[in-house]
Short mmCIF file of C-alpha atoms in Angstrom, two decimals:
data_model
loop_
_atom_site.label_atom_id
_atom_site.label_comp_id
_atom_site.label_asym_id
_atom_site.label_seq_id
_atom_site.Cartn_x
_atom_site.Cartn_y
_atom_site.Cartn_z
CA MET A 1 -90.11 129.70 -87.26
CA ARG A 2 -87.00 127.52 -85.85
CA ARG A 3 -84.73 129.57 -88.13
CA ALA A 4 -86.30 132.88 -87.26
CA LEU A 5 -86.06 132.87 -84.04
CA ARG A 6 -82.44 132.06 -84.17
CA GLN A 7 -82.35 134.88 -86.23
CA ARG A 8 -84.13 137.68 -84.16
CA GLY A 9 -82.46 135.43 -80.66
CA LEU A 10 -86.51 135.20 -79.05
CA SER A 11 -86.30 132.93 -76.31
CA LEU A 12 -89.48 130.70 -76.55
CA GLU A 13 -90.57 132.58 -73.06
CA ARG A 14 -90.13 136.15 -74.18
CA ILE A 15 -92.46 135.27 -77.66
CA CYS A 16 -95.23 133.88 -75.73
CA ASP A 17 -95.05 137.63 -73.38
CA ARG A 18 -95.50 139.44 -76.41
CA LEU A 19 -98.20 137.26 -77.81
CA HIS A 20 -100.08 137.70 -74.24
CA ALA A 21 -99.53 141.19 -74.23
CA GLN A 22 -102.18 140.77 -77.61
CA GLY A 23 -104.24 138.55 -75.23
CA ILE A 24 -103.34 135.63 -77.13
CA SER A 25 -101.99 132.54 -74.88
CA VAL A 26 -99.94 130.22 -76.02
CA SER A 27 -97.76 128.52 -73.59
CA PRO A 28 -93.94 127.61 -74.22
CA ALA A 29 -94.75 124.17 -74.48
CA THR A 30 -96.38 124.56 -77.25
CA LEU A 31 -93.98 127.03 -79.83
CA SER A 32 -91.89 123.86 -79.13
CA HIS A 33 -93.70 120.94 -80.15
CA TRP A 34 -95.00 123.67 -83.39
CA GLN A 35 -90.59 124.18 -84.21
CA ARG A 36 -89.96 120.43 -84.08
CA GLY A 37 -93.01 119.11 -85.96
CA ARG A 38 -94.54 117.21 -83.23
CA SER A 39 -97.93 119.06 -83.22
CA GLN A 40 -99.22 122.22 -85.48
CA PRO A 41 -101.40 124.93 -84.72
CA GLU A 42 -105.03 123.60 -86.08
CA ARG A 43 -107.19 125.85 -83.37
CA PRO A 44 -108.39 129.28 -84.12
CA GLN A 45 -106.81 131.14 -81.15
CA SER A 46 -103.31 128.54 -82.46
CA LEU A 47 -103.42 130.09 -85.82
CA ARG A 48 -104.35 134.20 -84.75
CA ALA A 49 -100.65 133.22 -82.57
CA ILE A 50 -99.25 132.18 -86.11
CA ASP A 51 -100.71 135.67 -87.48
CA ALA A 52 -98.99 137.57 -84.38
CA LEU A 53 -95.40 136.07 -84.85
CA GLU A 54 -94.75 136.52 -88.43
CA PRO A 55 -94.38 140.33 -88.04
CA MET A 56 -92.96 139.39 -84.62
CA LEU A 57 -90.01 137.45 -86.76
CA GLY A 58 -89.87 139.68 -89.22
CA LEU A 59 -91.77 137.48 -91.83
CA LEU A 60 -93.67 138.68 -94.62
CA PRO A 61 -97.94 137.59 -94.10
CA GLY A 62 -98.96 134.32 -94.29
CA THR A 63 -95.49 133.21 -94.51
CA LEU A 64 -95.64 130.65 -91.92
CA ARG A 65 -99.58 130.05 -92.92
CA SER A 66 -98.15 128.37 -96.03
CA LEU A 67 -95.94 125.90 -94.07
CA LEU A 68 -99.04 124.17 -92.13
CA GLY A 69 -100.24 121.33 -93.54
CA PRO A 70 -103.22 120.07 -94.33
CA HIS A 71 -105.59 119.34 -90.52
CA ARG A 72 -105.31 116.33 -88.68
CA PRO A 73 -108.37 113.83 -89.69
CA ARG A 74 -110.76 113.95 -86.87
CA GLY A 75 -111.83 110.75 -87.14
CA ARG A 76 -109.19 108.48 -87.12
CA ALA A 77 -109.36 105.96 -84.50
CA LEU A 78 -107.34 106.77 -81.01
CA PRO A 79 -106.36 103.89 -78.75
CA HIS A 80 -106.83 106.12 -76.14
CA ASP A 81 -109.79 108.80 -75.53
CA PRO A 82 -108.44 112.19 -74.85
CA ALA A 83 -111.43 112.64 -72.61
CA ALA A 84 -111.06 109.47 -70.39
CA VAL A 85 -106.91 110.44 -70.01
CA ARG A 86 -108.37 113.42 -68.70
CA GLY A 87 -110.35 111.37 -66.13
CA VAL A 88 -106.55 110.35 -64.81
CA TYR A 89 -104.30 113.52 -65.20
CA GLY A 90 -107.50 116.28 -64.43
CA GLU A 91 -108.50 119.80 -66.52
CA ARG A 92 -105.27 121.66 -67.62
CA SER A 93 -102.80 118.62 -65.77
CA ASP A 94 -99.11 119.36 -66.26
CA LEU A 95 -98.64 117.17 -68.52
CA GLU A 96 -101.51 118.62 -70.81
CA GLN A 97 -99.20 121.22 -70.26
CA ALA A 98 -96.34 120.14 -71.01
CA LEU A 99 -97.06 118.47 -74.50
CA GLY A 100 -99.85 121.36 -75.78
CA GLU A 101 -101.92 120.66 -78.52
CA ALA A 102 -99.56 117.64 -79.11
CA PHE A 103 -101.61 116.03 -75.82
CA PRO A 104 -104.55 114.27 -77.55
CA TYR A 105 -101.65 111.88 -79.89
CA PHE A 106 -99.62 111.38 -77.05
CA ASN A 107 -98.30 107.64 -78.00
CA SER A 108 -101.70 107.32 -79.52
CA ASP A 109 -99.94 104.74 -81.61
CA THR A 110 -98.39 102.54 -79.04
CA GLN A 111 -100.12 100.80 -75.81
CA ALA A 112 -97.54 99.70 -73.06
CA LEU A 113 -98.04 96.65 -71.61
CA VAL A 114 -95.52 96.30 -68.98
CA THR A 115 -93.51 99.09 -67.05
CA HIS A 116 -90.53 97.98 -64.57
CA GLU A 117 -89.00 101.47 -63.05
CA THR A 118 -86.38 101.53 -60.53
CA VAL A 119 -85.84 104.48 -58.26
CA THR A 120 -82.57 105.58 -56.64
CA LEU A 121 -82.43 108.38 -54.11
CA ASP A 122 -78.38 109.11 -52.57
CA GLU A 123 -77.98 110.03 -48.74
CA HIS A 124 -79.22 113.21 -49.42
CA ARG A 125 -82.58 112.06 -49.46
CA ALA A 126 -82.93 113.43 -53.16
CA ILE A 127 -83.65 111.20 -55.97
CA ARG A 128 -80.83 110.89 -58.41
CA GLU A 129 -82.46 108.16 -61.08
CA ILE A 130 -84.71 107.06 -62.49
CA THR A 131 -84.71 104.16 -64.62
CA VAL A 132 -87.43 103.02 -66.76
CA THR A 133 -88.04 99.05 -69.10
CA THR A 134 -91.16 99.45 -70.96
CA VAL A 135 -92.74 97.28 -73.44
CA LEU A 136 -94.66 98.36 -75.48
CA ARG A 137 -97.34 97.90 -78.56
CA ALA A 138 -98.15 98.93 -82.17
CA VAL A 139 -102.06 99.47 -82.07
CA ARG A 140 -101.37 101.03 -85.96
CA ASP A 141 -99.01 100.40 -88.55
CA GLY A 142 -95.76 103.37 -88.92
CA ALA A 143 -95.21 103.29 -84.89
CA ARG A 144 -91.75 105.13 -84.69
CA GLN A 145 -91.14 106.45 -81.05
CA LEU A 146 -92.41 107.08 -77.08
CA THR A 147 -92.48 110.25 -75.55
CA VAL A 148 -91.90 110.52 -72.45
CA VAL A 149 -92.53 113.25 -69.70
CA HIS A 150 -91.17 112.97 -66.20
CA PHE A 151 -92.07 115.42 -63.65
CA LEU A 152 -88.96 116.21 -61.21
CA ASP A 153 -88.92 117.23 -57.49
CA ALA A 154 -86.71 120.24 -58.53
CA PRO A 155 -86.59 122.29 -62.12
CA PRO A 156 -84.17 120.76 -64.54
CA ASP A 157 -80.31 122.25 -65.38
CA ASP A 158 -77.49 121.15 -66.96
CA ALA A 159 -76.75 118.52 -64.78
CA VAL A 160 -80.46 116.45 -65.78
CA ASP A 161 -79.65 114.17 -68.87
CA VAL A 162 -81.85 111.00 -70.73
CA VAL A 163 -79.75 107.89 -71.43
CA VAL A 164 -81.17 105.65 -73.99
CA ARG A 165 -80.24 102.21 -73.65
CA SER A 166 -82.84 100.46 -75.80
CA GLY A 167 -84.02 102.55 -78.47
CA GLU A 168 -82.93 106.07 -79.65
CA LEU A 169 -82.93 109.23 -78.16
CA ALA A 170 -84.65 111.34 -80.94
CA ASP A 171 -84.56 114.71 -78.84
CA ARG A 172 -84.67 115.82 -75.87
CA ARG A 173 -85.93 118.83 -74.38
CA PHE A 174 -86.09 120.43 -70.88
CA LEU A 175 -89.19 122.76 -69.39
CA PRO A 176 -87.87 124.68 -66.63
CA GLU A 177 -91.81 126.38 -65.14
CA LEU A 178 -93.28 122.42 -64.80
CA ARG A 179 -90.26 121.16 -63.64
CA SER A 180 -90.13 118.82 -65.57
CA VAL A 181 -88.18 116.95 -68.64
CA LEU A 182 -89.28 115.35 -71.94
CA ALA A 183 -88.00 113.20 -74.36
CA ASP A 184 -88.48 110.87 -77.79
CA ILE A 185 -87.37 107.44 -78.42
CA SER A 186 -87.02 106.20 -81.38
CA PHE A 187 -87.79 102.35 -81.85
CA GLY A 188 -85.84 102.33 -84.86
CA ARG A 189 -87.51 101.60 -87.56
CA PRO A 190 -91.43 102.02 -88.23
CA LEU A 191 -92.95 99.31 -86.43
CA ALA A 192 -96.70 97.25 -88.17
CA ARG A 193 -99.54 96.73 -85.97
CA ASN A 194 -98.99 94.50 -83.03
CA ASP A 195 -95.43 94.61 -83.46
CA THR A 196 -94.03 95.01 -79.59
CA ALA A 197 -91.08 96.63 -78.99
CA VAL A 198 -88.80 97.16 -75.72
CA VAL A 199 -87.21 100.43 -74.29
CA GLU A 200 -84.99 101.36 -72.24
CA TYR A 201 -83.76 104.48 -70.57
CA THR A 202 -82.95 106.25 -67.73
CA VAL A 203 -83.22 109.47 -66.76
CA HIS A 204 -80.18 111.07 -64.06
CA VAL A 205 -80.50 113.65 -61.91
CA GLY A 206 -77.63 115.87 -60.36
CA PRO A 207 -76.86 116.75 -56.90
CA SER A 208 -79.84 118.52 -55.00
CA LEU A 209 -80.86 119.85 -52.14
CA THR A 210 -84.30 119.38 -52.27
CA THR A 211 -85.66 116.26 -50.23
CA SER A 212 -87.68 113.79 -52.13
CA TYR A 213 -90.90 112.70 -50.49
CA CYS A 214 -92.48 110.44 -52.96
CA HIS A 215 -92.44 108.52 -56.66
CA GLU A 216 -95.90 107.92 -58.66
CA ARG A 217 -96.48 106.99 -62.48
CA ARG A 218 -99.95 108.01 -63.98
CA ILE A 219 -100.73 104.87 -65.67
CA ARG A 220 -104.12 106.18 -68.62
CA GLU A 221 -104.78 102.73 -69.62
CA SER A 222 -104.59 99.12 -67.72
CA LEU A 223 -100.98 97.20 -67.70
CA ARG A 224 -100.23 94.03 -67.34
CA THR A 225 -97.32 94.25 -65.15
CA TYR A 226 -96.28 97.24 -63.61
CA LEU A 227 -93.15 97.39 -60.88
CA LEU A 228 -91.73 99.53 -59.24
CA HIS A 229 -88.33 99.92 -57.21
CA VAL A 230 -87.20 102.30 -54.80
CA ARG A 231 -83.68 101.98 -53.76
CA PHE A 232 -82.94 104.67 -51.02
CA HIS A 233 -79.42 104.78 -49.61
CA PRO A 234 -77.62 102.48 -46.39
CA LEU A 235 -77.25 106.01 -44.94
CA ALA A 236 -80.39 107.77 -45.63
CA THR A 237 -83.14 105.48 -45.54
CA PRO A 238 -87.01 106.80 -44.15
CA ALA A 239 -88.64 105.90 -41.42
CA SER A 240 -91.75 103.98 -42.89
CA CYS A 241 -92.83 103.77 -46.49
CA HIS A 242 -96.44 102.86 -47.63
CA TYR A 243 -98.01 101.87 -51.59
CA PHE A 244 -100.86 103.96 -52.61
CA TYR A 245 -103.02 104.04 -55.38
CA ARG A 246 -105.70 107.44 -56.02
CA GLU A 247 -107.91 107.24 -59.49
CA ARG A 248 -107.26 110.19 -60.27
CA LEU A 249 -103.58 112.66 -60.24
CA ASP A 250 -105.71 115.27 -58.21
CA GLY A 251 -108.46 112.19 -55.68
CA GLU A 252 -107.82 110.89 -52.44
CA ALA A 253 -106.45 107.97 -51.67
CA ARG A 254 -108.26 104.45 -52.45
CA GLN A 255 -105.84 102.12 -51.29
CA ARG A 256 -103.35 103.50 -48.80
CA HIS A 257 -100.75 100.47 -46.54
CA ARG A 258 -97.55 100.35 -45.16
CA VAL A 259 -94.95 98.50 -47.12
CA LEU A 260 -91.04 97.33 -44.97
CA LEU A 261 -88.22 98.33 -46.21
CA ASP A 262 -85.77 94.57 -46.95
CA THR A 263 -82.39 93.97 -45.68
CA SER A 264 -80.88 95.68 -49.13
CA HIS A 265 -82.83 99.12 -47.93
CA THR A 266 -85.28 98.65 -51.16
CA ALA A 267 -89.19 98.64 -51.02
CA HIS A 268 -91.23 98.20 -54.47
CA LEU A 269 -94.95 97.49 -55.53
CA LEU A 270 -96.32 95.14 -58.05
CA PRO A 271 -100.17 95.37 -58.04
CA ALA A 272 -102.13 92.33 -58.67
CA LYS A 273 -103.91 94.39 -60.99
CA CYS A 274 -103.50 97.51 -62.88
CA PRO A 275 -106.21 99.38 -64.40
CA PRO A 276 -105.62 102.97 -65.70
CA GLY A 277 -104.40 105.57 -62.55
CA VAL A 278 -101.72 106.84 -60.42
CA TYR A 279 -99.75 104.27 -58.19
CA GLY A 280 -96.89 105.29 -55.33
CA LEU A 281 -94.41 104.98 -52.86
CA GLU A 282 -94.21 107.69 -50.73
CA TRP A 283 -91.50 108.00 -47.42
CA GLN A 284 -91.54 109.83 -44.13
CA TRP A 285 -88.58 110.49 -42.88
CA ASP A 286 -86.84 110.74 -39.60
#
């Protein structure tokens, strides 16, 4: 599929437009996962898309279908219930759109234990760096990588980069329509069940005229520890800053209280307990 797309010179967005004209709805993210082998089409609508793709790409009927492997076993145990994940993210969330058919299997081989996140803003009030250190545990034999998704204040461009310090960057892709960057970070070896690994990476964001007002993390399973540390530029400190928690991405804040900046112009949150939900800091500018 990837080779045929290159030969035809068609973008994923152009393919989606052509499929849509035939009454078939498939996102660019889903097509990207198919051609990278991150997921495969199984639903009737997806198989219709495969059949429609073949003439678009100049392939004989059945060429792409013949490359499909066996369906994923539906009865396999997952460390999380997709319905429970939607309980945090909601239906048709930006994450589900970004991952496409891979959403039910999002990091299903691992469980995060500890996450430490440092966000750095520049003098123009824009987020420039997001550094994340995560300690995780394999919940089954053979776990090989962690997929991370970050939603930015502005659509990603060539100035956005992902640098991995612990682990190996296996793949990186941008979805401008969702203002997101996705990365697959390999552990360097398959983990055995209950093995732990540390992943550390930084998302570098280029100069932006878009003002940042908050940073949040969606947590699908309870964490032992979550620390969010926000560093403001000395020439651009907010008038006030607040911690918030929501049970759902689209829900009302269940907790909200003021956080004071320290002498280093930073604010942080460290929940005593960290059940599933959305945790973040938001700030107000003069």
